[in-house]
Every structure is written in C-alpha cells, then in structure tokens.
Coordinates of C-alpha atoms and ligand atoms in Angstrom, one line a residue:
M1 CA -5.9 -28.5 14.8
A2 CA -6.6 -25.3 13.0
N3 CA -4.0 -22.6 13.2
R4 CA -4.7 -19.5 15.2
I5 CA -3.7 -16.3 13.3
L6 CA -3.6 -12.8 14.7
L7 CA -4.2 -10.0 12.3
V8 CA -3.6 -6.4 13.3
G9 CA -5.5 -3.6 11.5
G10 CA -9.1 -2.8 10.7
G11 CA -9.1 -1.3 7.1
G12 CA -10.0 -2.7 3.7
R13 CA -6.6 -4.3 3.3
E14 CA -7.1 -6.2 6.5
D15 CA -10.6 -7.3 5.6
A16 CA -9.1 -8.8 2.4
V17 CA -6.4 -10.6 4.4
A18 CA -8.9 -11.7 7.0
R19 CA -11.0 -13.4 4.3
K20 CA -8.0 -15.3 2.9
I21 CA -7.0 -16.4 6.4
V22 CA -10.4 -17.8 7.2
E23 CA -10.9 -19.3 3.7
S24 CA -7.7 -21.3 4.3
G25 CA -9.2 -22.9 7.3
S26 CA -7.5 -20.9 10.1
I27 CA -9.0 -19.3 13.1
L28 CA -8.8 -15.5 13.1
Y29 CA -8.0 -13.3 16.1
S30 CA -8.0 -9.6 15.3
A31 CA -6.7 -6.4 16.9
L32 CA -8.1 -3.2 15.4
K33 CA -9.3 0.3 16.3
N34 CA -12.7 0.3 14.6
E35 CA -15.5 -2.2 14.7
N36 CA -15.1 -3.3 11.1
P37 CA -18.2 -5.5 10.7
S38 CA -16.6 -7.9 8.2
I39 CA -13.4 -8.5 10.2
L40 CA -15.5 -8.9 13.4
N41 CA -17.7 -11.4 11.7
L42 CA -14.7 -13.4 10.6
S43 CA -12.9 -13.3 13.9
R44 CA -13.3 -15.9 16.7
E45 CA -12.3 -13.1 19.1
H46 CA -11.2 -9.5 18.6
L47 CA -9.6 -6.7 20.6
I48 CA -10.7 -3.1 19.9
C49 CA -7.6 -1.1 20.9
D50 CA -5.1 1.5 19.9
E51 CA -3.3 -0.4 17.2
L52 CA 0.0 1.2 18.4
D53 CA -0.5 -0.3 21.9
Y54 CA 1.9 -3.2 21.2
R55 CA 2.1 -4.5 24.7
R56 CA -1.7 -4.9 24.9
I57 CA -1.7 -6.6 21.4
A58 CA 1.2 -8.9 22.3
G59 CA -0.6 -9.8 25.6
F60 CA -3.8 -10.7 23.6
A61 CA -1.8 -12.9 21.2
V62 CA -0.2 -14.8 24.1
E63 CA -3.4 -15.2 26.0
K64 CA -5.2 -16.6 22.9
G65 CA -2.3 -18.9 22.0
V66 CA -1.9 -17.6 18.5
D67 CA 0.5 -19.4 16.2
L68 CA 1.3 -16.6 13.8
A69 CA 0.8 -12.9 13.5
F70 CA 0.4 -10.6 10.4
I71 CA 0.5 -6.9 10.5
G72 CA -1.5 -4.7 8.1
P73 CA -0.7 -1.0 8.8
D74 CA 2.7 0.6 8.5
P75 CA 2.6 2.6 11.8
V76 CA 2.3 -0.7 13.7
L77 CA 5.5 -1.9 12.0
E78 CA 7.3 1.0 13.6
T79 CA 6.3 -0.1 17.1
Q80 CA 8.0 -3.0 19.0
L81 CA 5.1 -5.4 18.3
V82 CA 6.9 -7.7 15.9
D83 CA 10.0 -7.9 18.0
L84 CA 8.0 -8.6 21.1
L85 CA 6.0 -11.3 19.4
D86 CA 9.2 -12.8 18.1
S87 CA 10.7 -12.9 21.6
K88 CA 7.6 -14.7 22.9
G89 CA 8.1 -17.4 20.2
I90 CA 5.1 -16.4 18.1
K91 CA 5.8 -16.7 14.4
V92 CA 5.4 -13.4 12.4
A93 CA 5.0 -13.0 8.7
S94 CA 5.8 -9.3 8.9
P95 CA 9.2 -7.5 9.1
S96 CA 11.1 -6.7 12.3
R97 CA 11.2 -3.1 13.4
E98 CA 14.7 -2.8 12.0
A99 CA 13.7 -4.3 8.6
A100 CA 10.6 -2.2 8.4
K101 CA 13.0 0.8 8.2
I102 CA 13.0 0.2 4.5
E103 CA 9.6 2.1 4.7
T104 CA 9.7 3.9 8.0
S105 CA 13.0 5.7 7.1
K106 CA 13.4 7.0 3.5
A107 CA 16.9 8.0 4.5
Y108 CA 17.7 4.3 5.3
M109 CA 16.1 3.2 2.0
R110 CA 18.1 5.6 -0.1
R111 CA 21.3 4.8 1.8
L112 CA 20.8 1.0 1.2
V113 CA 19.8 1.4 -2.4
S114 CA 22.7 3.7 -3.2
E115 CA 25.4 1.7 -1.3
H116 CA 24.4 -1.6 -2.9
R117 CA 24.1 0.1 -6.3
I118 CA 20.6 -1.2 -6.7
D119 CA 19.0 -0.5 -10.1
G120 CA 16.4 2.2 -10.2
N121 CA 17.9 4.6 -7.7
I122 CA 17.5 8.3 -8.2
F123 CA 19.5 11.2 -6.8
S124 CA 18.6 12.2 -3.3
E125 CA 20.1 14.2 -0.5
L126 CA 19.3 14.4 3.2
F127 CA 19.5 17.9 4.9
H128 CA 19.5 19.0 8.5
E129 CA 19.9 22.8 8.0
L130 CA 17.7 25.2 6.0
G131 CA 20.7 27.2 4.8
D132 CA 22.0 24.1 3.1
V133 CA 18.7 23.4 1.4
E134 CA 18.6 27.0 0.2
K135 CA 22.2 26.9 -1.1
F136 CA 21.5 23.5 -2.8
L137 CA 18.2 24.7 -4.5
N138 CA 19.9 27.9 -5.7
S139 CA 22.7 25.9 -7.3
E140 CA 20.3 23.6 -9.2
N141 CA 18.1 24.1 -12.2
R142 CA 16.0 21.0 -11.7
D143 CA 12.8 20.2 -9.7
F144 CA 12.9 18.1 -6.6
A145 CA 10.4 16.2 -4.5
I146 CA 10.5 17.4 -0.8
K147 CA 9.9 14.5 1.6
P148 CA 9.7 13.9 5.3
V149 CA 12.0 11.0 6.2
G150 CA 9.4 9.1 8.2
L151 CA 5.8 7.9 7.7
T152 CA 3.2 10.4 6.6
G153 CA 0.2 8.3 5.5
G154 CA 1.0 9.0 1.8
K155 CA 0.3 12.7 2.3
G156 CA 3.6 14.3 3.3
V157 CA 5.4 14.5 -0.1
K158 CA 5.3 17.7 -2.1
V159 CA 6.8 17.9 -5.6
M160 CA 8.2 21.1 -7.3
G161 CA 6.2 21.8 -10.5
E162 CA 3.2 20.0 -9.0
H163 CA 2.3 21.0 -5.5
L164 CA 5.1 23.6 -5.1
G165 CA 5.0 26.4 -7.7
N166 CA 8.5 27.8 -7.3
K167 CA 11.8 27.6 -5.3
A168 CA 10.4 29.9 -2.5
E169 CA 7.5 27.5 -1.9
A170 CA 9.8 24.5 -2.0
L171 CA 12.0 26.2 0.6
A172 CA 9.1 27.1 2.8
Y173 CA 7.9 23.5 2.7
A174 CA 11.4 22.2 3.5
A175 CA 11.5 24.6 6.4
E176 CA 8.2 23.3 7.7
V177 CA 9.5 19.7 7.6
L178 CA 12.8 20.6 9.1
N179 CA 11.2 22.5 12.0
R180 CA 9.1 19.5 12.8
D181 CA 11.5 16.6 12.1
G182 CA 15.0 18.1 12.1
Q183 CA 15.7 16.6 8.7
V184 CA 14.3 16.7 5.2
L185 CA 14.9 14.6 2.1
L186 CA 15.2 16.1 -1.4
E187 CA 14.9 13.7 -4.3
E188 CA 15.2 14.6 -8.0
R189 CA 11.8 14.9 -9.6
I190 CA 11.1 12.1 -12.1
K191 CA 8.3 11.7 -14.5
G192 CA 6.4 8.7 -15.9
E193 CA 3.6 6.2 -15.1
E194 CA 3.6 5.0 -11.6
F195 CA 3.0 1.4 -10.7
S196 CA 3.1 -0.8 -7.6
L197 CA 4.8 -4.2 -7.4
Q198 CA 4.0 -6.3 -4.3
V199 CA 6.0 -9.4 -3.5
F200 CA 5.8 -12.0 -0.8
T201 CA 9.3 -12.9 0.6
D202 CA 10.9 -14.9 3.4
G203 CA 14.1 -12.9 3.0
K204 CA 15.5 -15.2 0.2
T205 CA 12.7 -16.3 -2.1
V206 CA 10.6 -13.7 -3.8
L207 CA 7.1 -14.4 -5.1
P208 CA 5.6 -11.5 -7.1
A209 CA 2.0 -10.5 -7.4
P210 CA 0.4 -8.9 -10.4
L211 CA 1.4 -5.3 -11.0
A212 CA -1.1 -2.7 -9.9
Q213 CA -1.7 1.0 -10.4
D214 CA -3.0 3.2 -7.6
Y215 CA -5.0 6.4 -8.1
K216 CA -4.0 8.7 -5.2
R217 CA -5.6 12.0 -6.2
A218 CA -9.0 12.7 -4.6
Y219 CA -10.8 13.9 -7.8
E220 CA -11.4 12.5 -11.3
N221 CA -8.7 12.9 -14.0
D222 CA -6.1 12.8 -11.3
L223 CA -6.9 16.2 -9.9
G224 CA -7.0 17.4 -6.3
P225 CA -5.1 16.5 -3.1
N226 CA -3.3 13.2 -2.6
T227 CA -5.2 10.7 -0.5
G228 CA -4.4 7.2 0.8
G229 CA -5.6 5.9 -2.6
M230 CA -9.0 6.2 -4.3
G231 CA -8.8 3.0 -6.3
S232 CA -6.5 0.7 -8.3
I233 CA -6.3 -1.7 -11.2
T234 CA -4.6 -4.9 -12.2
D235 CA -4.6 -6.6 -15.6
C236 CA -5.1 -10.3 -16.6
D237 CA -1.5 -10.9 -17.7
G238 CA 0.0 -9.5 -14.4
L239 CA 1.3 -6.4 -16.3
L240 CA -0.5 -3.2 -17.0
P241 CA -1.6 -2.1 -20.5
F242 CA 1.0 0.7 -20.4
I243 CA 3.8 -1.1 -18.6
S244 CA 6.0 -3.5 -20.6
R245 CA 7.3 -6.9 -19.5
S246 CA 10.9 -5.6 -19.6
T247 CA 10.0 -2.7 -17.2
Y248 CA 8.3 -5.2 -14.9
E249 CA 11.4 -7.5 -14.9
K250 CA 13.6 -4.6 -14.1
A251 CA 11.4 -3.5 -11.2
L252 CA 11.2 -7.0 -9.9
N253 CA 15.0 -7.2 -10.1
S254 CA 15.4 -4.0 -8.1
M255 CA 13.2 -5.6 -5.4
K256 CA 15.2 -8.8 -5.4
Q257 CA 18.4 -6.8 -5.1
T258 CA 16.9 -4.8 -2.1
I259 CA 15.9 -8.0 -0.3
A260 CA 19.4 -9.5 -0.9
A261 CA 21.1 -6.3 0.3
M262 CA 19.0 -6.3 3.5
A263 CA 20.0 -10.0 4.1
S264 CA 23.7 -9.1 3.5
E265 CA 23.4 -6.4 6.1
N266 CA 21.9 -8.8 8.7
T267 CA 18.5 -7.1 8.5
P268 CA 16.6 -9.8 6.6
F269 CA 13.2 -8.8 5.4
R270 CA 10.3 -11.2 5.7
G271 CA 6.7 -10.3 4.9
I272 CA 5.2 -8.3 2.0
M273 CA 7.4 -5.8 0.3
Y274 CA 5.7 -3.3 -1.9
G275 CA 7.7 -1.2 -4.3
Q276 CA 6.4 1.9 -5.8
F277 CA 8.0 2.7 -9.1
M278 CA 7.9 5.3 -11.8
D279 CA 8.4 4.1 -15.4
T280 CA 10.7 6.9 -16.7
E281 CA 12.4 7.2 -20.1
N282 CA 15.5 5.8 -18.4
G283 CA 13.6 2.7 -17.1
P284 CA 11.7 2.1 -13.8
K285 CA 12.9 4.2 -10.9
I286 CA 12.2 3.6 -7.2
I287 CA 9.9 6.1 -5.6
E288 CA 9.4 4.2 -2.3
I289 CA 9.8 0.7 -0.9
N290 CA 7.1 -0.2 1.7
A291 CA 7.2 -3.0 4.3
R292 CA 3.6 -4.2 3.9
F293 CA 0.7 -4.7 1.6
A294 CA -0.5 -1.6 -0.3
D295 CA -4.0 -0.3 0.3
P296 CA -5.8 -0.3 -2.1
E297 CA -3.6 -2.5 -4.4
S298 CA -3.6 -5.5 -2.0
L299 CA -7.3 -5.8 -2.4
N300 CA -6.9 -6.3 -6.2
I301 CA -4.3 -9.0 -5.9
L302 CA -5.9 -10.8 -2.9
S303 CA -9.2 -10.9 -4.9
L304 CA -7.2 -12.9 -7.5
F305 CA -5.2 -15.1 -5.1
R306 CA -5.9 -18.8 -5.2
G307 CA -4.2 -21.2 -2.8
N308 CA -3.8 -21.6 0.9
F309 CA -2.9 -18.1 2.2
T310 CA -2.1 -19.2 5.7
D311 CA 0.4 -21.7 4.3
V312 CA 2.1 -18.8 2.5
L313 CA 2.2 -16.8 5.8
F314 CA 3.8 -19.7 7.6
S315 CA 6.4 -20.2 4.9
I316 CA 7.3 -16.5 5.0
A317 CA 7.7 -16.7 8.8
E318 CA 9.6 -20.0 8.7
G319 CA 11.9 -19.1 5.8
N320 CA 10.7 -21.8 3.4
L321 CA 8.7 -19.8 0.9
K322 CA 8.1 -21.7 -2.4
T323 CA 7.3 -20.1 -5.7
G324 CA 3.9 -21.1 -7.1
A325 CA 1.1 -19.2 -5.3
N326 CA -1.4 -18.5 -8.0
F327 CA -3.3 -15.5 -9.1
I328 CA -6.2 -16.1 -11.5
K329 CA -5.7 -14.5 -14.9
K330 CA -8.3 -11.8 -14.6
A331 CA -8.3 -8.0 -14.6
T332 CA -9.6 -6.1 -11.6
T333 CA -10.8 -2.5 -11.0
L334 CA -11.2 -1.3 -7.4
K335 CA -13.1 1.9 -6.5
Y336 CA -13.2 3.2 -2.9
V337 CA -16.4 4.6 -1.5
V338 CA -15.2 7.5 0.6
P339 CA -16.9 10.3 2.7
V340 CA -17.8 13.5 0.8
G341 CA -14.8 15.9 1.3
Y342 CA -12.2 13.1 1.8
G343 CA -8.8 14.5 1.0
T344 CA -9.7 17.9 2.5
V345 CA -12.4 18.0 5.2
S346 CA -14.4 14.7 5.4
K347 CA -18.1 14.7 6.2
P348 CA -18.6 11.2 7.2
G349 CA -22.2 9.9 7.3
I350 CA -24.0 6.6 7.2
L351 CA -24.0 4.1 4.3
R352 CA -26.6 1.4 3.8
I353 CA -25.8 -1.6 1.7
D354 CA -28.6 -3.7 0.2
G355 CA -28.5 -7.4 0.8
N356 CA -25.5 -9.4 -0.3
I357 CA -24.1 -7.8 -3.4
E358 CA -21.1 -10.0 -3.7
T359 CA -20.8 -12.3 -6.7
D360 CA -17.9 -14.2 -8.3
H361 CA -17.2 -11.0 -10.2
L362 CA -17.7 -8.4 -7.5
K363 CA -16.1 -8.2 -4.0
L364 CA -17.2 -5.7 -1.3
Y365 CA -14.6 -5.0 1.4
Y366 CA -15.2 -3.0 4.5
A367 CA -12.6 -0.4 5.4
A368 CA -12.4 2.4 8.1
V369 CA -16.0 1.9 9.2
S370 CA -17.9 0.6 12.2
G371 CA -21.4 -0.9 12.3
T372 CA -23.1 -3.9 10.6
M373 CA -22.7 -5.6 7.2
T374 CA -25.8 -3.6 6.0
E375 CA -25.3 -0.3 7.7
V376 CA -22.0 1.4 8.4
R377 CA -20.8 4.6 10.0
M378 CA -18.0 6.1 8.1
S379 CA -14.9 7.6 9.8
G380 CA -13.1 10.4 8.1
S381 CA -11.3 7.9 5.9
R382 CA -12.1 5.3 3.2
A383 CA -15.3 3.3 3.8
L384 CA -16.0 0.5 1.3
A385 CA -13.9 -1.0 -1.5
L386 CA -15.7 -2.4 -4.5
V387 CA -13.6 -4.7 -6.7
G388 CA -14.8 -5.8 -10.1
I389 CA -13.2 -8.9 -11.6
A390 CA -13.4 -9.5 -15.4
D391 CA -11.4 -10.2 -18.6
T392 CA -10.5 -6.5 -19.0
I393 CA -10.0 -3.5 -16.7
P394 CA -12.9 -1.5 -18.3
D395 CA -15.3 -4.5 -17.9
A396 CA -14.2 -4.8 -14.3
S397 CA -14.9 -1.0 -13.9
D398 CA -18.4 -1.5 -15.3
I399 CA -19.1 -4.3 -12.8
V400 CA -18.3 -1.8 -10.0
E401 CA -20.4 0.9 -11.5
N402 CA -23.4 -1.4 -11.9
S403 CA -23.2 -2.3 -8.2
L404 CA -23.4 1.2 -6.9
S405 CA -27.2 1.3 -6.9
H406 CA -27.0 -1.1 -3.9
I407 CA -25.0 1.5 -1.8
K408 CA -27.2 4.2 -0.3
G409 CA -26.0 7.4 1.4
E410 CA -23.8 10.4 0.6
Y411 CA -20.4 9.5 -0.6
S412 CA -17.7 10.3 -3.2
L413 CA -16.2 7.8 -5.6
R414 CA -13.9 8.2 -8.6
H415 CA -16.0 6.9 -11.5
D416 CA -13.1 7.4 -13.9
I417 CA -10.8 4.6 -12.5
G418 CA -10.4 1.7 -14.9
T419 CA -12.7 3.1 -17.6
A420 CA -11.8 2.6 -21.3
A421 CA -11.4 6.4 -21.6
M422 CA -8.8 6.4 -18.8
I423 CA -6.8 3.5 -20.2
G424 CA -7.1 4.9 -23.7
R425 CA -5.6 8.3 -22.5
K426 CA -2.6 6.5 -20.9
M427 CA -2.0 4.4 -24.1
E428 CA -2.2 7.6 -26.2
K429 CA 0.4 9.2 -23.9
L430 CA 2.7 6.2 -24.3
R431 CA 2.4 6.3 -28.2
K432 CA 3.3 10.0 -28.2
A433 CA 6.3 9.5 -25.9
Ligands
AMP1 P1 5.2 8.9 -1.6 O1 4.5 9.2 -0.4 O2 6.7 8.8 -1.5 O3 4.6 7.7 -2.3 O4 5.0 10.0 -2.7 C1 3.7 10.4 -3.0 C2 3.6 10.8 -4.4 O5 4.5 11.8 -4.7 C3 4.1 9.6 -5.4 O6 3.0 8.8 -5.6 C4 4.5 10.4 -6.6 O7 3.4 10.7 -7.4 C5 5.1 11.7 -6.0 N1 6.6 11.5 -5.9 C6 7.3 11.0 -4.9 N2 8.6 11.1 -5.1 C7 8.7 11.6 -6.3 C8 9.8 12.0 -7.2 N3 11.1 11.7 -6.8 N4 9.6 12.6 -8.3 C9 8.3 12.8 -8.7 N5 7.3 12.5 -8.0 C10 7.4 11.9 -6.8
LIG2 N1 -1.2 2.5 -2.1 C1 -0.7 3.4 -1.2 C2 -0.2 2.8 0.1 O1 -0.6 1.7 0.5 O2 0.7 3.4 0.7

C-alpha cells in the first residue's frame, strides 16, 4: 500500500517537496495556510489552517492515518507539532522542538558550536542589559552584526557598516531588540561570499546536497532591503564558481561536527540541516544553522534530485539513512516572481500563467499564492519560482528569462540573478582578493 505523507506548509519550498513525495508514489496530505493550487492538486486531502495550530494538524494526521510527516517552515518547528506526532507514533523526518533550537535560538547554536570547538565559529556575545552593550561597543573598534536570538523570517539582523551607519545606530537597534526580547546577540562582522549547504541527516549519517547561493536583497546588484530570498543558483559540479572544493569540505565538516555534537548532548537532529556560511579569508565561517530546507535554495536542489524522495524521508525518520541520493549534474538558476514593492510595502495583484510552461529545463513552483494553476492571487510574499536547468548557471538564467513572456501581470523579479555578468563580477572579486 502506498505511504501516506503529511506535509506542513504552503510555499514554494513545500510545492517542490510535494512534487517529490507524489513522484515517489506516496499519497500526499497537506496542512497549509494558503490555497496553493499546485500543492492542492497534488494532495489527496488538505487542511487549510493556521500552520502554528499544532493540535489541529496533529489531529488531521491521526484522522488520515499518515505514516510520516515532514515540516517545511521554521515557525512550525518551534511549536509542539513534531513532539506530538512522535508521541502518537507517527514517523517524522523533521527535528524535535529541542533539536530545532539550532535554528530557533541563535544563543543555543553559538553555545553548542563554541563548547564543542566546531570549526567555523565566530566571536559572539549575548547581552541582557543595554548598559553592557554600550560598554562593550565603546571598548571595541570592530563592527558587529546585531541579532535577535529567535526567528525573524530572515529580516531581523542588522550589520554595522551595512544597515547601521555608526555605533549610535547600532546601540539604538540593540535597544529595540532588547526592549522586545530581553536579550540581544552581537556577533563579529565577517566578510566574504555567502553560500548555503543543505544536508539530509538521520542524526548520524550526513548526505550533502549541491552548494547554493541565495540572493536576499530586494533589488538588482544586491541593493535594497533584505527579503526571504529573491532567487538562488547551484552549479553542475555541486560547488559554486567562486567557492573551492576545500571550502566546501570544511563547511561540510562543520555541519558533521554540529550533528555529532547534538547527538552527544542527547538532542539528536534528524531532518534537513541548512548551514549558511561566509567564505572569509580565514576559511568558511558559520552565519546560521537552520533546521529545515532553505527557501529558495531547496527548490534548486530538489529540481536536481533523482531517486525515491519518500524513501529518503523514511530513512531520516528511522535512523538508517544511506549515502547515495543522487543529484543530476546540471546547473540551476531560480528567480522568484514577487509582488511589486516586496521587501518594503507589497502591492499584491493577480498573475496569469499561460498554459503549461514547464519543460525538462524549466520548473515553475507556486509559492505564497492562492487560486488556480493559470491564475493566482499574490499575498504580500513571494509568488512563483522559476527554475532553469542547464549546463551552466547563465544558460539556466536565460531559460528563466525566456519563460517570462508566459507570466502576465504586475510583478518584480531580479533579472541579474545567475547572469554571466553577475558570475563574472564575483570571479573578478575573487581574483583581486
Ligand atoms: P541571518 O538572518 O542570520 O541569515 O542574517 C541575514 C544576513 O545578515 C546574512 O545573510 C548576512 O548577509 C548578514 N550577516 C549575518 N551575520 C553576519 C555576520 N556575523 N557578519 C556579517 N554579516 C552577517
Ligand atoms: N534562504 C533563506 C532561508 O531559507 O532562510
């Protein structure tokens, strides 16, 4: 009998996961807040709900007799959903609430990484009093990143020298965070190319996906406010043109050390772990460790995944993950279609999509939208992800650009992602360094 899988979340990441679950012959049940037409089409049954309503979602899972659950969004990992499903005997390929702390508490992450002397750590300090932040900043001549400890949807971090012009602005932002949360994390500011490394793990075995780079800024040439991510790239060799194999190996090692450290503290991590790194002149450094697939980067790697995805989910949940899932050796470029004003004040409208534009070289995923496959209503957030698949990143970018005539309506999109000009600029920077 086919397996019944529950998927929580209704964005582009979950559409990509939903397709892999159905392609591998399983029956999909989904719990999501928006009427994502692609996920709804793929689901045998769905529950439109507040994704944080863990009791309702667990009730749905039990009622439908699901065999395994997989969680997309990070805020859901902070609820008791996974622990409740576990207690009801439902297998879960996502971390427990305690293990998800690697993402939901940056203080936990830095404590773990520092106590276990994991490679790639950077200086950080947690503060509870504004006076202490002030004393500290006055005693230092370096720049810091000012971070809330908890989840912020990728929009809560401010960096001195980037978003914060001087110490007074840094202190004002630290005060804002302290007033709200009672704590604030300061991290030394580091510089270099950022990259994302997503791995599958059952808590022991670690299966890495190709490296990806995410473009967070709202406007072309990496200008404007940070967003959830406007697009992302992967390359055919699993590295990036400007990230070396040795950097990749070091970053992967940091993740393996983190997974081993969590197991040694009796908080084993199972699911997808996504490390965000910066390739500095002193090697790759950990910016964040997340407890789930990245969005957009998961759409790149899931577009390349070949094999039985449901089997991988079961082996994560059951602790018998084998190495050997395969990613085809192609490059991908993803560009998100977003509402005009996304990143500041979104003006969501309607998008029309002509016919079936998908080919072997182009995937169209539905994100925070409701409606039908050919006409969607945008929310304030990302709407459609177009993923080009080719031998090179710029060719994959061209495939996306050539598909845009099929999308009608008012929207924004970063045309620069994955272009030869963008990759060339990054290579030039590397040569000069
Ligand atoms: P996060 O939400 O932690 O991923 O941070 C958002 C962005 O802030 C990252 O993608 C980086 O560009 C930047 N950032 C975070 N931490 C640091 C740091 N310690 N030094 C420099 N930039 C950082
Ligand atoms: N790529 C950004 C995120 O998933 O947090």
